[in-house]
């Protein structure tokens, strides 16, 4: 009798388990076979390494339920970096590690990081991304059809050219400098007397090679990985005028299609990949380890480090741009950023 009761009890439990199992199978069936991750740069750039690592960690932490393929070169939007965020909101892209510069035309507050000479060093940058300012920006992004998960880093943008050393604002006069597609960058270089030329990174490299443009501004990791010393860029100035944080995000529609367990796995993967990517982007360019800078100089590049007084001259020349864009970004947000940076000094 007991065995019959046990049998019926087991059958009842099995009957209850079947719908749950089917529901789980249905949920898994709703997942895409592959999710598209957009980045501007692939490996060996830290940006691309970070994207590859995020995809790897997601597969590992979800036990293969979520498979991600990285599409570097913003190839999902035909290489137009400024269209990436819009494509993410429209569903053409599932996930991205995006540049605050490239997304700033759609999210004006992200121009904060491009205010000339706001952040003097990595400590100041961390005070923003890892503090209340970073949280405010993530809250803002969360209202725009994406789920931000972690801050990565493309780095401080240093300037190089093929003509001569840049030590003062007047040294930029007339130089044709490739810049990203942001009005703030056009304003900044125009204020310095340069001739800013907007173009994608894919177009910039051949333009530097042929001399169609004289110079460019980018993080040192890009200078090395893209072998810009071989493209005539023999004069490099470390001025740290702006930094370019990266944002690990998932389309909100895609995010909502995942289970809570997988959402947290993807978030944990983003945080880990971002931390590794930031460390890689700073490798060889710090006071404790300047090996990357030495390797650049060894390639015959004249490396100029601005003194505090020299940097002040550039700050003064771009102050009108800073003030103009503070109004557009939001005076309160800029004030919060300045306060956070000062508190960390």
Short mmCIF file of C-alpha atoms in Angstrom, two decimals:
data_model
loop_
_atom_site.label_atom_id
_atom_site.label_comp_id
_atom_site.label_asym_id
_atom_site.label_seq_id
_atom_site.Cartn_x
_atom_site.Cartn_y
_atom_site.Cartn_z
CA UNK A 1 0.00 0.00 0.00
CA UNK A 2 2.80 2.33 0.95
CA UNK A 3 4.57 1.58 -2.29
CA UNK A 4 1.44 2.44 -4.28
CA UNK A 5 1.11 5.71 -2.41
CA UNK A 6 4.76 6.47 -3.09
CA UNK A 7 4.25 5.65 -6.75
CA UNK A 8 1.25 7.95 -7.07
CA UNK A 9 3.10 10.69 -5.21
CA UNK A 10 6.05 10.34 -7.58
CA UNK A 11 3.76 10.50 -10.60
CA UNK A 12 2.10 13.61 -9.22
CA UNK A 13 5.46 15.31 -8.71
CA UNK A 14 6.50 14.31 -12.21
CA UNK A 15 3.32 15.77 -13.61
CA UNK A 16 4.04 19.04 -11.84
CA UNK A 17 7.64 19.04 -13.05
CA UNK A 18 6.75 18.58 -16.73
CA UNK A 19 5.14 22.04 -17.20
CA UNK A 20 8.08 23.64 -15.36
CA UNK A 21 10.52 21.78 -17.58
CA UNK A 22 8.61 22.76 -20.69
CA UNK A 23 8.50 26.37 -19.51
CA UNK A 24 12.27 26.32 -19.06
CA UNK A 25 12.71 24.83 -22.51
CA UNK A 26 10.43 27.48 -23.99
CA UNK A 27 12.40 30.23 -22.29
CA UNK A 28 15.65 28.85 -23.66
CA UNK A 29 14.05 28.59 -27.08
CA UNK A 30 13.29 32.32 -26.93
CA UNK A 31 17.00 33.11 -26.70
CA UNK A 32 18.78 34.00 -29.93
CA UNK A 33 21.30 31.53 -31.27
CA UNK A 34 23.80 34.41 -31.31
CA UNK A 35 23.88 37.96 -29.96
CA UNK A 36 25.68 40.74 -31.83
CA UNK A 37 28.23 42.80 -29.90
CA UNK A 38 29.43 46.00 -31.55
CA UNK A 39 32.83 47.61 -30.93
CA UNK A 40 34.81 50.22 -32.84
CA UNK A 41 38.13 48.41 -32.46
CA UNK A 42 38.98 44.72 -32.44
CA UNK A 43 42.02 42.96 -31.05
CA UNK A 44 44.87 43.72 -30.33
CA UNK A 45 43.46 47.04 -29.12
CA UNK A 46 42.35 46.91 -25.44
CA UNK A 47 38.83 47.82 -26.60
CA UNK A 48 38.63 44.72 -28.78
CA UNK A 49 40.32 42.53 -26.18
CA UNK A 50 37.68 43.68 -23.69
CA UNK A 51 34.87 42.80 -26.09
CA UNK A 52 36.30 39.38 -26.79
CA UNK A 53 36.73 38.77 -23.09
CA UNK A 54 33.16 39.84 -22.29
CA UNK A 55 31.79 37.40 -24.87
CA UNK A 56 33.98 34.64 -23.44
CA UNK A 57 32.89 35.30 -19.86
CA UNK A 58 29.21 35.48 -20.80
CA UNK A 59 29.34 32.05 -22.41
CA UNK A 60 31.17 30.68 -19.38
CA UNK A 61 28.90 32.23 -16.74
CA UNK A 62 25.64 31.28 -18.52
CA UNK A 63 26.84 27.74 -19.26
CA UNK A 64 26.51 28.44 -22.97
CA UNK A 65 22.93 29.69 -22.89
CA UNK A 66 24.05 33.07 -24.25
CA UNK A 67 26.48 33.11 -27.14
CA UNK A 68 27.94 36.44 -28.23
CA UNK A 69 29.82 37.32 -31.41
CA UNK A 70 31.82 40.53 -31.58
CA UNK A 71 31.61 42.74 -34.66
CA UNK A 72 34.54 45.20 -34.58
CA UNK A 73 34.93 48.22 -36.83
CA UNK A 74 31.30 49.16 -36.06
CA UNK A 75 30.61 46.93 -39.06
CA UNK A 76 26.96 46.54 -38.06
CA UNK A 77 26.47 50.21 -38.99
CA UNK A 78 28.85 50.24 -41.96
CA UNK A 79 31.66 51.74 -39.92
CA UNK A 80 29.74 54.89 -38.91
CA UNK A 81 30.63 55.13 -35.23
CA UNK A 82 28.09 57.87 -34.49
CA UNK A 83 25.18 55.65 -35.56
CA UNK A 84 26.00 52.83 -33.17
CA UNK A 85 23.85 54.04 -30.27
CA UNK A 86 20.82 54.62 -32.50
CA UNK A 87 21.21 51.13 -33.98
CA UNK A 88 21.39 49.72 -30.47
CA UNK A 89 18.09 51.38 -29.58
CA UNK A 90 16.50 50.20 -32.82
CA UNK A 91 17.49 46.57 -32.28
CA UNK A 92 20.05 46.25 -35.08
CA UNK A 93 22.69 45.74 -32.40
CA UNK A 94 22.11 43.59 -29.30
CA UNK A 95 25.05 44.70 -27.19
CA UNK A 96 27.91 47.17 -27.41
CA UNK A 97 31.02 48.49 -25.75
CA UNK A 98 30.55 52.06 -26.81
CA UNK A 99 32.58 55.24 -26.68
CA UNK A 100 31.15 58.17 -24.76
CA UNK A 101 32.39 60.34 -27.62
CA UNK A 102 30.58 58.40 -30.31
CA UNK A 103 27.35 58.28 -28.33
CA UNK A 104 27.44 61.94 -27.25
CA UNK A 105 25.46 63.22 -30.28
CA UNK A 106 22.50 61.18 -28.98
CA UNK A 107 23.22 61.60 -25.24
CA UNK A 108 24.57 65.12 -24.75
CA UNK A 109 25.54 64.55 -21.12
CA UNK A 110 28.26 62.12 -22.25
CA UNK A 111 30.11 65.14 -23.63
CA UNK A 112 31.19 65.68 -20.03
CA UNK A 113 34.29 63.56 -20.58
CA UNK A 114 35.21 65.61 -23.66
CA UNK A 115 35.29 68.96 -21.89
CA UNK A 116 38.86 70.14 -22.53
CA UNK A 117 41.19 69.69 -19.56
CA UNK A 118 38.46 68.74 -17.06
CA UNK A 119 40.28 65.58 -15.87
CA UNK A 120 43.99 65.90 -15.08
CA UNK A 121 44.72 62.19 -14.60
CA UNK A 122 43.37 58.65 -14.17
CA UNK A 123 42.49 59.36 -10.55
CA UNK A 124 40.17 62.13 -11.70
CA UNK A 125 38.63 59.91 -14.36
CA UNK A 126 37.98 57.17 -11.78
CA UNK A 127 36.39 59.73 -9.45
CA UNK A 128 33.79 60.31 -12.15
CA UNK A 129 33.13 56.86 -13.57
CA UNK A 130 33.23 55.05 -10.22
CA UNK A 131 31.36 57.72 -8.26
CA UNK A 132 28.04 59.52 -8.20
CA UNK A 133 28.59 61.11 -11.62
CA UNK A 134 28.99 57.68 -13.17
CA UNK A 135 25.81 56.49 -11.47
CA UNK A 136 23.89 59.54 -12.72
CA UNK A 137 25.02 58.87 -16.28
CA UNK A 138 24.06 55.19 -16.00
CA UNK A 139 20.62 56.23 -14.70
CA UNK A 140 20.28 58.52 -17.70
CA UNK A 141 21.34 55.83 -20.17
CA UNK A 142 18.83 53.46 -18.58
CA UNK A 143 16.02 55.73 -19.80
CA UNK A 144 17.18 55.36 -23.40
CA UNK A 145 16.39 51.70 -24.20
CA UNK A 146 19.73 50.31 -22.98
CA UNK A 147 21.01 48.71 -19.78
CA UNK A 148 24.49 50.01 -18.83
CA UNK A 149 26.55 47.52 -16.86
CA UNK A 150 30.15 48.68 -16.47
CA UNK A 151 32.67 51.38 -17.36
CA UNK A 152 35.61 50.49 -19.58
CA UNK A 153 38.25 52.81 -20.97
CA UNK A 154 39.73 53.86 -24.27
CA UNK A 155 42.05 56.24 -22.46
CA UNK A 156 43.31 59.81 -22.41
CA UNK A 157 43.67 61.18 -25.90
CA UNK A 158 47.12 62.52 -26.83
CA UNK A 159 47.91 64.46 -29.98
CA UNK A 160 50.40 63.60 -32.73
CA UNK A 161 51.32 65.05 -36.10
CA UNK A 162 53.81 64.77 -38.93
CA UNK A 163 55.00 68.40 -39.03
CA UNK A 164 56.51 69.61 -35.77
CA UNK A 165 56.38 69.43 -31.97
CA UNK A 166 53.28 70.85 -30.29
CA UNK A 167 54.14 72.74 -27.12
CA UNK A 168 51.83 75.76 -27.32
CA UNK A 169 48.43 76.53 -28.87
CA UNK A 170 50.05 78.42 -31.73
CA UNK A 171 51.83 75.22 -32.77
CA UNK A 172 48.45 73.84 -33.86
CA UNK A 173 47.70 76.72 -36.19
CA UNK A 174 46.78 75.47 -39.65
CA UNK A 175 47.40 71.79 -38.87
CA UNK A 176 44.80 69.47 -40.37
CA UNK A 177 43.85 67.19 -37.46
CA UNK A 178 41.57 64.16 -37.80
CA UNK A 179 38.84 64.24 -35.14
CA UNK A 180 35.85 62.07 -34.30
CA UNK A 181 32.32 63.02 -35.31
CA UNK A 182 31.56 65.34 -32.40
CA UNK A 183 30.82 69.08 -32.59
CA UNK A 184 32.67 69.58 -29.30
CA UNK A 185 35.91 68.32 -30.87
CA UNK A 186 35.41 70.57 -33.85
CA UNK A 187 34.96 73.54 -31.50
CA UNK A 188 38.01 72.62 -29.41
CA UNK A 189 40.43 72.34 -32.30
CA UNK A 190 39.03 75.37 -34.06
CA UNK A 191 39.64 77.37 -30.87
CA UNK A 192 43.26 76.17 -30.94
CA UNK A 193 43.70 77.39 -34.51
CA UNK A 194 43.80 73.95 -36.12
CA UNK A 195 41.81 72.70 -39.07
CA UNK A 196 39.77 69.81 -37.61
CA UNK A 197 38.74 67.17 -40.13
CA UNK A 198 35.99 64.77 -39.16
CA UNK A 199 36.34 61.18 -40.39
CA UNK A 200 35.94 57.60 -39.21
CA UNK A 201 38.95 55.73 -37.86
CA UNK A 202 38.85 53.43 -40.89
CA UNK A 203 39.34 56.45 -43.15
CA UNK A 204 41.82 58.17 -40.85
CA UNK A 205 44.67 55.70 -41.22
CA UNK A 206 45.06 55.96 -45.01
CA UNK A 207 44.59 59.74 -44.73
CA UNK A 208 47.54 59.92 -42.32
CA UNK A 209 49.59 57.66 -44.57
CA UNK A 210 49.10 59.88 -47.63
CA UNK A 211 49.42 63.16 -45.74
CA UNK A 212 45.82 64.13 -46.47
CA UNK A 213 45.67 64.99 -42.78
CA UNK A 214 48.62 66.08 -40.64
CA UNK A 215 47.72 64.59 -37.32
CA UNK A 216 45.29 62.89 -34.99
CA UNK A 217 44.41 62.54 -31.31
CA UNK A 218 43.95 59.14 -29.69
CA UNK A 219 44.96 57.08 -26.64
CA UNK A 220 48.54 55.80 -26.65
CA UNK A 221 47.42 52.18 -26.94
CA UNK A 222 45.89 53.04 -30.30
CA UNK A 223 48.99 54.98 -31.35
CA UNK A 224 51.05 51.82 -30.78
CA UNK A 225 48.63 49.14 -32.00
CA UNK A 226 47.81 51.10 -35.16
CA UNK A 227 51.55 51.69 -35.75
CA UNK A 228 51.02 55.41 -36.25
CA UNK A 229 54.76 56.04 -36.09
CA UNK A 230 54.94 54.33 -39.49
CA UNK A 231 52.27 56.69 -40.83
CA UNK A 232 54.36 59.83 -40.41
CA UNK A 233 53.29 60.59 -36.85
CA UNK A 234 56.73 61.48 -35.53
CA UNK A 235 55.69 64.20 -33.08
CA UNK A 236 53.62 63.22 -30.05
CA UNK A 237 52.47 65.53 -27.26
CA UNK A 238 51.17 64.21 -23.94
CA UNK A 239 48.57 66.79 -22.98
CA UNK A 240 45.74 64.63 -21.55
CA UNK A 241 43.10 67.09 -22.68
CA UNK A 242 40.18 64.62 -22.63
CA UNK A 243 39.53 60.97 -21.81
CA UNK A 244 37.22 58.47 -23.48
CA UNK A 245 35.48 56.04 -21.12
CA UNK A 246 33.72 53.06 -22.69
CA UNK A 247 30.32 51.75 -21.65
CA UNK A 248 29.36 48.05 -21.60
CA UNK A 249 25.63 47.96 -22.46
CA UNK A 250 22.86 45.59 -23.53
CA UNK A 251 19.75 46.54 -25.46
CA UNK A 252 16.87 46.76 -22.98
CA UNK A 253 14.69 44.54 -25.19
CA UNK A 254 17.37 41.85 -25.25
CA UNK A 255 18.03 42.25 -21.53
CA UNK A 256 14.34 41.75 -20.69
CA UNK A 257 14.27 38.54 -22.74
CA UNK A 258 16.81 36.89 -20.42
CA UNK A 259 16.17 35.20 -17.10
CA UNK A 260 17.20 37.02 -13.91
CA UNK A 261 19.96 34.48 -13.45
CA UNK A 262 21.39 35.16 -16.89
CA UNK A 263 21.03 38.92 -16.47
CA UNK A 264 23.20 38.80 -13.37
CA UNK A 265 25.69 36.51 -15.12
CA UNK A 266 26.01 38.98 -18.01
CA UNK A 267 26.40 41.86 -15.54
CA UNK A 268 29.13 40.03 -13.62
CA UNK A 269 30.88 39.23 -16.90
CA UNK A 270 30.77 42.91 -17.90
CA UNK A 271 32.21 44.10 -14.60
CA UNK A 272 35.06 41.58 -14.79
CA UNK A 273 35.84 42.21 -18.46
CA UNK A 274 35.72 45.98 -17.94
CA UNK A 275 38.16 45.86 -15.03
CA UNK A 276 40.57 43.78 -17.09
CA UNK A 277 40.17 46.12 -20.08
CA UNK A 278 40.85 49.25 -18.01
CA UNK A 279 44.02 47.69 -16.59
CA UNK A 280 45.17 46.79 -20.10
CA UNK A 281 44.45 50.28 -21.44
CA UNK A 282 46.68 51.81 -18.74
CA UNK A 283 49.52 49.33 -19.03
CA UNK A 284 52.86 50.98 -19.79
CA UNK A 285 51.72 54.61 -19.48
CA UNK A 286 51.80 55.21 -15.72
CA UNK A 287 54.48 56.64 -13.45
CA UNK A 288 55.19 53.15 -12.16
CA UNK A 289 55.35 51.62 -15.64
CA UNK A 290 56.14 53.81 -18.65
CA UNK A 291 57.29 50.98 -20.92
CA UNK A 292 54.77 51.86 -23.63
CA UNK A 293 56.04 55.44 -23.77
CA UNK A 294 59.61 54.20 -24.05
CA UNK A 295 58.68 51.90 -26.92
CA UNK A 296 57.12 54.87 -28.75
CA UNK A 297 60.25 56.97 -28.30
CA UNK A 298 62.35 54.04 -29.51
CA UNK A 299 60.48 54.25 -32.84
CA UNK A 300 61.97 57.68 -33.47
CA UNK A 301 58.97 59.61 -32.17
CA UNK A 302 59.62 62.95 -30.46
CA UNK A 303 57.59 62.73 -27.23
CA UNK A 304 56.74 66.04 -25.55
CA UNK A 305 55.38 66.19 -21.99
CA UNK A 306 53.71 69.52 -21.28
CA UNK A 307 54.71 71.37 -18.13
CA UNK A 308 51.95 72.72 -15.88
CA UNK A 309 52.41 76.22 -17.33
CA UNK A 310 52.31 74.94 -20.90
CA UNK A 311 49.08 73.07 -20.18
CA UNK A 312 47.53 76.20 -18.67
CA UNK A 313 48.02 77.98 -22.00
CA UNK A 314 45.93 75.28 -23.74
CA UNK A 315 43.32 75.48 -20.99
CA UNK A 316 43.03 79.24 -21.43
CA UNK A 317 42.68 78.90 -25.20
CA UNK A 318 39.85 76.38 -24.86
CA UNK A 319 38.04 78.00 -21.89
CA UNK A 320 35.32 79.52 -24.11
CA UNK A 321 34.62 76.03 -25.49
CA UNK A 322 34.48 74.61 -21.96
CA UNK A 323 31.98 77.29 -20.90
CA UNK A 324 29.82 76.92 -24.02
CA UNK A 325 29.53 73.16 -23.68
CA UNK A 326 28.97 73.27 -19.92
CA UNK A 327 25.63 74.94 -20.66
CA UNK A 328 24.70 72.19 -23.12
CA UNK A 329 25.83 69.29 -20.92
CA UNK A 330 24.23 70.72 -17.81
CA UNK A 331 25.93 73.07 -15.31
CA UNK A 332 24.87 70.91 -12.35
CA UNK A 333 26.45 67.77 -13.81
CA UNK A 334 29.67 69.61 -14.63
CA UNK A 335 29.76 71.11 -11.14
CA UNK A 336 29.29 67.65 -9.62
CA UNK A 337 32.18 66.40 -11.74
CA UNK A 338 34.47 69.24 -10.70
CA UNK A 339 33.58 68.67 -7.03
CA UNK A 340 34.28 64.94 -7.27
CA UNK A 341 37.65 65.55 -8.94
CA UNK A 342 38.65 68.16 -6.34
CA UNK A 343 37.67 65.85 -3.50
CA UNK A 344 39.97 63.17 -4.83
CA UNK A 345 43.03 65.38 -5.13
#
